Coordinates of C-alpha atoms in Angstrom, one line a residue:
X1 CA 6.4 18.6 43.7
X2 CA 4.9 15.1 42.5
X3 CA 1.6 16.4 41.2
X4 CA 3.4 18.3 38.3
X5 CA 6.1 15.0 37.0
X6 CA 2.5 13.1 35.7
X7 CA 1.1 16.0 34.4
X8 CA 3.2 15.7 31.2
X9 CA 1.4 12.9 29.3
X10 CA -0.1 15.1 26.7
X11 CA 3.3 16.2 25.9
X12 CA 4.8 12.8 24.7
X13 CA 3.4 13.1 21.6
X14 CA 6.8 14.0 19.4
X15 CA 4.3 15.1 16.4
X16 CA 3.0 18.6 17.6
X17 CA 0.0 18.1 15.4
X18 CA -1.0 15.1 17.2
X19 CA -2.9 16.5 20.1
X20 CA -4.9 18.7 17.6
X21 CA -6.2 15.6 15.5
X22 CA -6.5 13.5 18.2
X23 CA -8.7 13.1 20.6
X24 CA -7.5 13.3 24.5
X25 CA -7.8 10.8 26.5
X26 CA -9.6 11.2 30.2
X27 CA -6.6 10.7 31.8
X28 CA -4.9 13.2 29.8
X29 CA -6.9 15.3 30.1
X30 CA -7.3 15.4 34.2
X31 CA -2.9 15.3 33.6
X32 CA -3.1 18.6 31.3
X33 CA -5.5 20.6 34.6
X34 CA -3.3 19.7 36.7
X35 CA -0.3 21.1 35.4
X36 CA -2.8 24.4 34.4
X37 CA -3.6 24.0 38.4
X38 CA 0.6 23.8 39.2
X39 CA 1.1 27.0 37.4
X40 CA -1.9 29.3 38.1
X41 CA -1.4 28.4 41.7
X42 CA 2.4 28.8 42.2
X43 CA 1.8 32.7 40.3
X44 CA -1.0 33.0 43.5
X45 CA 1.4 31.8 45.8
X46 CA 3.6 33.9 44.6
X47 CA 1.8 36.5 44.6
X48 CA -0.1 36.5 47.7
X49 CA 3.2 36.2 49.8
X50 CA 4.5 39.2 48.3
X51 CA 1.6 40.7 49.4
X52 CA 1.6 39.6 53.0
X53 CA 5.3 40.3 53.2
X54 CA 5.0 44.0 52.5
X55 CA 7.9 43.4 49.7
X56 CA 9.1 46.5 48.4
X57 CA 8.2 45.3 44.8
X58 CA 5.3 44.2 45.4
X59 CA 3.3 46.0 43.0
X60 CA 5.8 44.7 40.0
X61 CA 5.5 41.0 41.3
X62 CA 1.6 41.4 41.1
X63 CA 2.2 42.5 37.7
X64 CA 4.6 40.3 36.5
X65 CA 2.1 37.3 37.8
X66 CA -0.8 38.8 36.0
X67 CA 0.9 38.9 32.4
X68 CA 2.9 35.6 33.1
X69 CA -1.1 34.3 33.4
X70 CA -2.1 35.9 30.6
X71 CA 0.4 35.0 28.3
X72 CA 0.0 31.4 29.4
X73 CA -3.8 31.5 29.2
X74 CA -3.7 32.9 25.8
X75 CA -1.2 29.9 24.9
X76 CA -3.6 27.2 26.2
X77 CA -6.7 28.6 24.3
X78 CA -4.9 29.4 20.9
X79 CA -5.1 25.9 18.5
X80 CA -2.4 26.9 16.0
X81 CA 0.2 26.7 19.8
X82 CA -0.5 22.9 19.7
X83 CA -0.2 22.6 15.7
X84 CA 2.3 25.1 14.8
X85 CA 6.2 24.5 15.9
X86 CA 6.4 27.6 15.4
X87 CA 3.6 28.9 17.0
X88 CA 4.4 27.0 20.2
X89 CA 8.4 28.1 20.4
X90 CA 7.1 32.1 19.8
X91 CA 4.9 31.2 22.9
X92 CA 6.9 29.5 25.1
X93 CA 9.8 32.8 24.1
X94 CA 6.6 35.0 25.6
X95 CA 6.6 32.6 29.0
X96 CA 10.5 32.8 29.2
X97 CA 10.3 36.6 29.1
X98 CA 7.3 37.1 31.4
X99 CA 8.6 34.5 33.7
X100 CA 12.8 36.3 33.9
X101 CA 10.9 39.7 34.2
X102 CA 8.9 37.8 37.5
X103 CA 12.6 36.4 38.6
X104 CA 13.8 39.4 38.3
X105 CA 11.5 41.1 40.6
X106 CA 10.8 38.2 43.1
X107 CA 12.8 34.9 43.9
X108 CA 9.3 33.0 44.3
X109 CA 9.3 33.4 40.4
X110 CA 12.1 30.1 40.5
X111 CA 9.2 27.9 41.4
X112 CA 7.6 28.5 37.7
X113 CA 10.7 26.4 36.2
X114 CA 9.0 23.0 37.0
X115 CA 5.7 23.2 35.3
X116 CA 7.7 25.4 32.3
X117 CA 10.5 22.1 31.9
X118 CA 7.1 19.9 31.0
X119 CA 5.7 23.0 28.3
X120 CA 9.6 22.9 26.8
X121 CA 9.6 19.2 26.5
X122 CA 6.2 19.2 25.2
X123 CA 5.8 21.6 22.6
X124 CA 10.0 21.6 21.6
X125 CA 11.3 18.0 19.5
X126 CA 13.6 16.4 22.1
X127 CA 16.5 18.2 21.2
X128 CA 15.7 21.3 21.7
X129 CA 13.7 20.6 24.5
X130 CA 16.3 18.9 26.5
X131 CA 18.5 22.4 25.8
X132 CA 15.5 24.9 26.9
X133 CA 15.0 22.6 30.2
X134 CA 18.7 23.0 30.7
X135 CA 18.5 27.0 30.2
X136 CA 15.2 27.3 32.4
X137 CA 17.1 25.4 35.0
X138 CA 20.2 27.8 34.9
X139 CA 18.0 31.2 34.9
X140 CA 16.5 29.7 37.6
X141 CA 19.7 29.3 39.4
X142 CA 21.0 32.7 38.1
X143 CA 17.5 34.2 39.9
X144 CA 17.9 32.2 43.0
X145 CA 21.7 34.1 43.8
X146 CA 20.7 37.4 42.5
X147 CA 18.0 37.5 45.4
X148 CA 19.9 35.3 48.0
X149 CA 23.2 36.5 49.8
X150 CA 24.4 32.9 50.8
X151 CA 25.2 30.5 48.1
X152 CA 23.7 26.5 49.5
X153 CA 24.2 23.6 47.2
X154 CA 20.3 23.5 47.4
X155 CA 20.1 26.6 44.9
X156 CA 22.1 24.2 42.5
X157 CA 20.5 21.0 42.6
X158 CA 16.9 22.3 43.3
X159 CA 16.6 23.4 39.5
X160 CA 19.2 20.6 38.2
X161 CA 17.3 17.8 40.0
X162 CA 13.5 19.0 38.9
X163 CA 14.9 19.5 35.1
X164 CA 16.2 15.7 35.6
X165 CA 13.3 14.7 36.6
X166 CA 10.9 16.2 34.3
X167 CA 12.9 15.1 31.1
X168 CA 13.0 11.4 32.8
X169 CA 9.4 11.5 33.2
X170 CA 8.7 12.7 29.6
X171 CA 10.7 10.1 27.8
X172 CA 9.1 7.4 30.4
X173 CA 5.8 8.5 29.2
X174 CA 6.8 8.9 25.7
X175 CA 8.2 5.2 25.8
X176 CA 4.3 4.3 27.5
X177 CA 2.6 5.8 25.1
X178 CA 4.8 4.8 21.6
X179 CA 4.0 0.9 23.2
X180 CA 0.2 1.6 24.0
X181 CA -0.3 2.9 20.3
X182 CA 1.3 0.0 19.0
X183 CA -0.3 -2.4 21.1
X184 CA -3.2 -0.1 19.7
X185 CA -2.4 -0.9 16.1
X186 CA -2.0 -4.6 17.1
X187 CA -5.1 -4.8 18.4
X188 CA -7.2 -3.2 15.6
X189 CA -4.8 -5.2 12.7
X190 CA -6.0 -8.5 14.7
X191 CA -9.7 -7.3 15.1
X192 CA -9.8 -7.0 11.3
X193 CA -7.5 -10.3 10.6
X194 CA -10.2 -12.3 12.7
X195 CA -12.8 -10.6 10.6
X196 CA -11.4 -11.8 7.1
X197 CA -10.7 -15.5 8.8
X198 CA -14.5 -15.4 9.4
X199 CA -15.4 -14.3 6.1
X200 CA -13.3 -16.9 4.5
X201 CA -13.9 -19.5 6.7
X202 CA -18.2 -18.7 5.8
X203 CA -16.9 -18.5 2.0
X204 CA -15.1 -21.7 2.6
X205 CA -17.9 -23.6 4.3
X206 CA -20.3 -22.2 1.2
X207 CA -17.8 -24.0 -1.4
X208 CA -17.5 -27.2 0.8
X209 CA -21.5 -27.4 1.4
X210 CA -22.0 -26.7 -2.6
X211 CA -19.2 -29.5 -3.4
X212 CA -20.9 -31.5 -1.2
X213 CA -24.2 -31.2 -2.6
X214 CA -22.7 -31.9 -5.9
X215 CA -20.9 -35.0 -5.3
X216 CA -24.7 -36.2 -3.4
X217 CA -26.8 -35.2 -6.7
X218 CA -24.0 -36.6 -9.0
X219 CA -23.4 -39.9 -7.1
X220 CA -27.6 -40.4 -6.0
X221 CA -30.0 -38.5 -8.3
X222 CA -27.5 -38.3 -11.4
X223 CA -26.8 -42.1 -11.3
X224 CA -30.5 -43.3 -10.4
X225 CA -31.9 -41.7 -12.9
X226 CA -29.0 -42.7 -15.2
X227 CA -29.8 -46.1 -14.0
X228 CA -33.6 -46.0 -14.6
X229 CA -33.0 -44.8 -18.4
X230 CA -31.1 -47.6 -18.9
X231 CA -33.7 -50.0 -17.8
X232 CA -36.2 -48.2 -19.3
X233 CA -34.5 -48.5 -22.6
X234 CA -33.9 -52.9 -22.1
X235 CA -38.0 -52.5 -21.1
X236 CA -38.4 -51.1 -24.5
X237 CA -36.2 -53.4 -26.0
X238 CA -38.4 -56.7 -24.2
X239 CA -41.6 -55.4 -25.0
X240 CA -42.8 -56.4 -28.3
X241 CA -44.0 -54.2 -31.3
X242 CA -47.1 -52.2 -30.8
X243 CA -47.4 -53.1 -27.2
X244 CA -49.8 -50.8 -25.6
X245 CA -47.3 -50.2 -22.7
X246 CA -44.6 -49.0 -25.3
X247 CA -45.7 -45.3 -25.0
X248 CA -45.3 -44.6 -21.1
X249 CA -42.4 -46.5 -21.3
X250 CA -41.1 -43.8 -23.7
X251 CA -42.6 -41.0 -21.7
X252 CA -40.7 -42.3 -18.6
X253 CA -37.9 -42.4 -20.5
X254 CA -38.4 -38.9 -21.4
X255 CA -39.0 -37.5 -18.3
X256 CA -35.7 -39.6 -16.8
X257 CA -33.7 -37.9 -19.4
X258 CA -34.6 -34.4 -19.0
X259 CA -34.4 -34.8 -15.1
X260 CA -31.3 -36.7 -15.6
X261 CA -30.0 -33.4 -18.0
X262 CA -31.6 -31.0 -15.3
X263 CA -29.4 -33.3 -12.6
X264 CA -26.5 -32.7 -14.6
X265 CA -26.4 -28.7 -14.8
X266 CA -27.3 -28.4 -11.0
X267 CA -23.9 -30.5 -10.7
X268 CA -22.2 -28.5 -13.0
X269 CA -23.7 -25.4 -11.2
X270 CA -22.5 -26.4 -8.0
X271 CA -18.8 -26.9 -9.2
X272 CA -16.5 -24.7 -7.5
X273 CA -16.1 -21.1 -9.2
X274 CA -12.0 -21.4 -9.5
X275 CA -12.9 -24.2 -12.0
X276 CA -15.6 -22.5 -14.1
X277 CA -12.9 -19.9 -15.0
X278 CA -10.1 -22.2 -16.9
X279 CA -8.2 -25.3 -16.1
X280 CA -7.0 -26.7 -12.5
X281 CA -3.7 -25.5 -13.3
X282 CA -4.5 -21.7 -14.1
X283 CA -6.9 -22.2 -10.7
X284 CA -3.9 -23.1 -8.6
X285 CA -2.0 -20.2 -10.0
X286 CA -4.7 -17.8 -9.6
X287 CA -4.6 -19.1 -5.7
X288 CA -1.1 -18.3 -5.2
X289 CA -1.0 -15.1 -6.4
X290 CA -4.2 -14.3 -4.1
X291 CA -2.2 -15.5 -0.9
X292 CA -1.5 -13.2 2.3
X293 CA 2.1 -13.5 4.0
X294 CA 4.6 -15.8 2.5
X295 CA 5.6 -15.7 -1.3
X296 CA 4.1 -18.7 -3.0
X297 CA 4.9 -19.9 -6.9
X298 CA 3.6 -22.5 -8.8
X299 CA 5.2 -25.1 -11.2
X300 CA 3.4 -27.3 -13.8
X301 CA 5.2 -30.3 -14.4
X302 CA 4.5 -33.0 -17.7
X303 CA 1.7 -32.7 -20.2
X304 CA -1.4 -31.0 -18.6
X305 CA -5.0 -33.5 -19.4
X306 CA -8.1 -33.0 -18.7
X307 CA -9.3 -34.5 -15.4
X308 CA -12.6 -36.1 -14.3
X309 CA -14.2 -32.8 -12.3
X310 CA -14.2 -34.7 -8.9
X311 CA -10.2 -34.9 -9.5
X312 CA -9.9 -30.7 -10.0
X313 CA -12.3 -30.1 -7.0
X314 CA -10.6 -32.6 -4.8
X315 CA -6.6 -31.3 -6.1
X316 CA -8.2 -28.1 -5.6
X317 CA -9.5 -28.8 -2.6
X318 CA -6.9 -29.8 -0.9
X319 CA -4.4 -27.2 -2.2
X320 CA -6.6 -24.3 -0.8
X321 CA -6.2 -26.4 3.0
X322 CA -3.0 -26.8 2.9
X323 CA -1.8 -23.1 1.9
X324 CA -4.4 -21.9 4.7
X325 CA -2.5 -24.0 7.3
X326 CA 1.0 -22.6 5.8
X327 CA -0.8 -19.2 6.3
X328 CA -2.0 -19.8 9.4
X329 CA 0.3 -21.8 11.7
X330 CA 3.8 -22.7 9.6
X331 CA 5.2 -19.0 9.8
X332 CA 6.9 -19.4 6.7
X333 CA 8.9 -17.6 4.2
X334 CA 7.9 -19.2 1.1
X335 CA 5.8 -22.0 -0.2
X336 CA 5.4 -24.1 -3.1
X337 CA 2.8 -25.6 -5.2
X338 CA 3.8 -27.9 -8.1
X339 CA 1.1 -30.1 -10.1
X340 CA 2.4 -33.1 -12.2
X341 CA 1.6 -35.1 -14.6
X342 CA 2.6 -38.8 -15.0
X343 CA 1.6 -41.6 -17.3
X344 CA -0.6 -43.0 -15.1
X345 CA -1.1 -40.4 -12.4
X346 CA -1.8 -36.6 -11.5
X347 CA 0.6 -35.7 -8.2
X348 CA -0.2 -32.8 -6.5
X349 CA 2.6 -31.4 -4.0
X350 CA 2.9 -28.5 -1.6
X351 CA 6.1 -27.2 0.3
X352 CA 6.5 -25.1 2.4
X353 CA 9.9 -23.6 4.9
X354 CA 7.8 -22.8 7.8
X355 CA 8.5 -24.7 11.4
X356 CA 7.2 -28.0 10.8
X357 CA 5.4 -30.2 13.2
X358 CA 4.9 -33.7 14.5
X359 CA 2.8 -35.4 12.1
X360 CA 2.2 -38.4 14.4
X361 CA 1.3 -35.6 17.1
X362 CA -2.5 -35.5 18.1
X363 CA -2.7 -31.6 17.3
X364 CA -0.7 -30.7 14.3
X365 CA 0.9 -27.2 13.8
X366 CA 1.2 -25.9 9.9
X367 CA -0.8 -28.6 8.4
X368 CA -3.6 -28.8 11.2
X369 CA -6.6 -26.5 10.5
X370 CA -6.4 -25.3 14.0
X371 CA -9.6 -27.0 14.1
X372 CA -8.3 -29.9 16.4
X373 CA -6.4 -31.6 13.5
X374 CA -9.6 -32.1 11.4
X375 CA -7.5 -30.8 7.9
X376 CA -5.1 -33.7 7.5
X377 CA -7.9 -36.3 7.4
X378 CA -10.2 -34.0 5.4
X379 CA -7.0 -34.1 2.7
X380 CA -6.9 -37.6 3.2
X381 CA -10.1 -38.9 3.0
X382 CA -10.4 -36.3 -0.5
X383 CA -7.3 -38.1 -2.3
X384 CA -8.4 -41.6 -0.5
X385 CA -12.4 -41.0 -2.2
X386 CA -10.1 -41.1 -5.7
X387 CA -8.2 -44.4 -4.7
X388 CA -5.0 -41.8 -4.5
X389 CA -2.7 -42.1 -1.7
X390 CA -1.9 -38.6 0.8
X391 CA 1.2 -38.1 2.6
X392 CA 2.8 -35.9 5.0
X393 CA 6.1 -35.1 5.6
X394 CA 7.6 -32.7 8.7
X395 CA 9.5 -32.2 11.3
X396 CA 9.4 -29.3 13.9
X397 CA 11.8 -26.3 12.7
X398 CA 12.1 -28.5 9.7
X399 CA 9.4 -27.4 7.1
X400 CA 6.2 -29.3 5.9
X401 CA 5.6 -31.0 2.5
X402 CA 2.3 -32.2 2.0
X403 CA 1.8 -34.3 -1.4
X404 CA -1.2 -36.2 -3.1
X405 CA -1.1 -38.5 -5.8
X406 CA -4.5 -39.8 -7.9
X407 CA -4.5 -42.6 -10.5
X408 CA -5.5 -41.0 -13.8
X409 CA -8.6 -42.9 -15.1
X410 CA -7.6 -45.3 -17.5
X411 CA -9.3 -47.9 -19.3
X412 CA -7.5 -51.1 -19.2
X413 CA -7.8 -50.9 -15.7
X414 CA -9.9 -53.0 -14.8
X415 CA -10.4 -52.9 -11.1
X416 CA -9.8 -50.8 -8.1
X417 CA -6.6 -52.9 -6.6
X418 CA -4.7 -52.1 -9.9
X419 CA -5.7 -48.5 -9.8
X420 CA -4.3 -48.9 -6.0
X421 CA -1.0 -50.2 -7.1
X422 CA -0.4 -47.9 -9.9
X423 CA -0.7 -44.8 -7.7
X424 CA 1.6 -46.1 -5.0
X425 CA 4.3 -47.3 -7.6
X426 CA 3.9 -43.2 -8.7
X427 CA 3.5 -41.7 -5.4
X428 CA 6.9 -43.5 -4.3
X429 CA 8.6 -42.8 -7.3
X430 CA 7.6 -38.6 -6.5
X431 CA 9.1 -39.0 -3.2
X432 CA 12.3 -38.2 -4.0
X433 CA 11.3 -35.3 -5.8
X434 CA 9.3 -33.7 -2.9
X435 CA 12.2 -34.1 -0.7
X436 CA 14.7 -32.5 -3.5
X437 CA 11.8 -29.5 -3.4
X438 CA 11.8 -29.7 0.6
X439 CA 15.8 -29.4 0.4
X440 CA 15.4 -26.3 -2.3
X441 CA 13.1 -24.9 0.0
X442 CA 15.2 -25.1 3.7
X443 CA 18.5 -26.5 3.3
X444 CA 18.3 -27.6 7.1
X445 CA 15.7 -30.0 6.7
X446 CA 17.8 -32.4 5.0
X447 CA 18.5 -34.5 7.8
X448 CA 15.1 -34.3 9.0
X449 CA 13.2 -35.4 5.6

């Protein structure tokens, strides 16, 4: 009596519409003959010994068997029995009454409880299918006396133990197959996750590789011919009037100028899209409203200014790494972003309440780009480029804050060791305020920051 307890997979489904739209699998499929097998041939067995054992019924058991099949074939091929509650509990009414009227005339008919317990469980929600399993099995025990003089504790537990059994087996499957589709479903979200990480690691490369490009023309072609201009103009300027060599001079400078110009708007054409459409502030809040998982808001501290485009690309930049590291590896709730504005510096921060990480560790977690911790020095070799200082401050289970601090370009100035000191006197002044937001964000990581 094995071969019928696996035949219930396609029952599991608690939806009765389910097997209709859905495909069946192979192996429910080979599952669903079988039990078709388990029933035709216990109504042949049935049948055929009432035959050979010159019952006195016979006739009536032969009968009973035929219109038990039909009823049950005419189940199987009808589609509105596997869509329709109600279409399945008027058939499986039919079975019960063909199947008494064959109990009634032969005690063989008990056998035809087993495969009917999977039918109930299948077609009936659990409830109800748990009660018709527990009726089938008393009819059958009801059939069994009314044809057998002696009462055996067999003709109780044969029915009880199969109806146990079945209803086990069902809610095993049913447990299977709820974890298969969800594996299922966690499968196909990841197959389309990866997809999107590719396309925005590709988009991601494009930007860098245009940015890239940019700075090249900008700080080879842009300044050379910037260069040559000028020295075309102190040639002019030597030469004295009326020299014959006066006019190519002039051409050259001409032709410097409008390749200098054309320089210029292939920079300008190259500069990241986020920045064409508004300010590096509206850029950063466009970006965290267009981030997946954890809630991420933006604050604008001081006086916005308008920076030096390397400064917005490389801010930018470095915001976009860091909330792709919070997205990817710091599992967090909620993040940050605040931009600042100083006297004499611009001080980006971001914060985030995910799980932290070793920064002194070779592979970082959340701020790592998964990469083999090629994003931190990336960051840092962006803000370093400005003469600004990068720092990162974590602790596993702790949170992350990540903050960069440029010198504003100022004119009295004078050299690159004073722009040096003046963003490290700002950068430690803004420490405590990135721990105050690191505290805001995950009251446990005070001890650790």
């Amino acid at each position: 009596m094995t071969a019928p307890v696996s035949s219930a997979p396609p029952a599991p489904t608690a939806p009765p519409a389910r097997p209709a739209t859905r495909a069946l699998t192979p192996v429910s499929k080979v599952l669903r003959l079988c039990l078709h097998a388990l029933l035709f041939g216990l109504l042949a067995l049935a049948a055929t010994r009432a035959v050979t054992d010159s019952a006195p019924r016979a006739g009536w058991v032969i009968a009973a068997c035929a219109v038990l099949a039909a009823v049950y074939a005419g189940g199987v091929r009808a589609p509105a029995v596997h869509s329709s509650p109600r279409a399945g509990a008027l058939w499986l009414a039919g079975l019960g009454a063909a199947w008494a009227a064959l109990l009634v005339v032969c005690p063989d008919g008990l056998w035809i409880a087993f495969p009917l317990y999977f039918l109930e469980l299948h077609l009936l929600r659990l409830r109800w299918g748990v009660t018709a399993v527990a009726a089938t099995a008393c009819a059958a025990i009801a059939g069994f006396l009314a044809h057998s003089s002696a009462v055996t504790p067999g003709a109780f537990l044969g029915p009880l133990l199969g109806g146990a059994v079945a209803v086990a087996t069902v809610l095993g499957y049913q447990a299977l197959y709820r974890e298969s589709e969800r594996r299922r479903e966690l499968i196909e979200e990841l197959i389309t996750t990866r997809a999107e990480l590719a396309a925005a690691e590709r988009g991601a490369g494009i930007l860098a590789e245009r940015e890239r490009l940019a700075r090249e023309i900008h700080d080879t072609l842009a300044q050379g011919l910037s260069s040559i201009q000028l020295l075309l103009r102190a040639a002019e300027r030597a030469l004295p009037e009326g020299a014959p060599a006066l006019a190519h001079i002039g051409q050259a400078r001409e032709a410097a100028q409008e390749n200098l110009a054309e320089a210029r708007r292939f920079v300008r054409a190259l500069t990241p899209p986020d920045l064409e459409r508004g300010s590096l502030a509206a850029a950063l809040e466009r970006l965290c409203t267009g981030v997946p998982g954890p809630r991420v808001r933006f604050s604008l501290v001081g006086s916005p200014r308008v920076l030096p485009t390397p400064y917005e690309v490389a801010l930018l930049r470095i915001a976009q790494s860091a909330l792709a590291n919070v997205v990817r590896h710091a599992r967090a709730g909620r993040a940050e972003i605040t931009l600042t504005f100083m006297d004499a510096s611009v001080t980006l921060d971001i914060v985030d309440d995910g799980h932290g990480f070793d920064p002194a560790s070779a592979s970082p977690g959340p701020a790592g780009s998964g990469d083999g911790g090629f994003g931190l020095p990336a960051m840092r070799s962006r803000a370093e480029t400005l003469g600004g200082l990068f720092t990162v401050e974590s602790d596993p289970g702790q949170g992350t804050a990540v903050a960069v601090t440029l010198p504003l370009p100022l004119e009295n100035l004078e050299n690159a060791e004073t722009l040096g000191h003046v963003a490290h006197g700002a950068h430690v002044a803004h420490v405590g305020q990135v721990e105050n937001t690191v505290h805001a964000q995950r009251p446990d990581a005070v001890e650790a920051l």
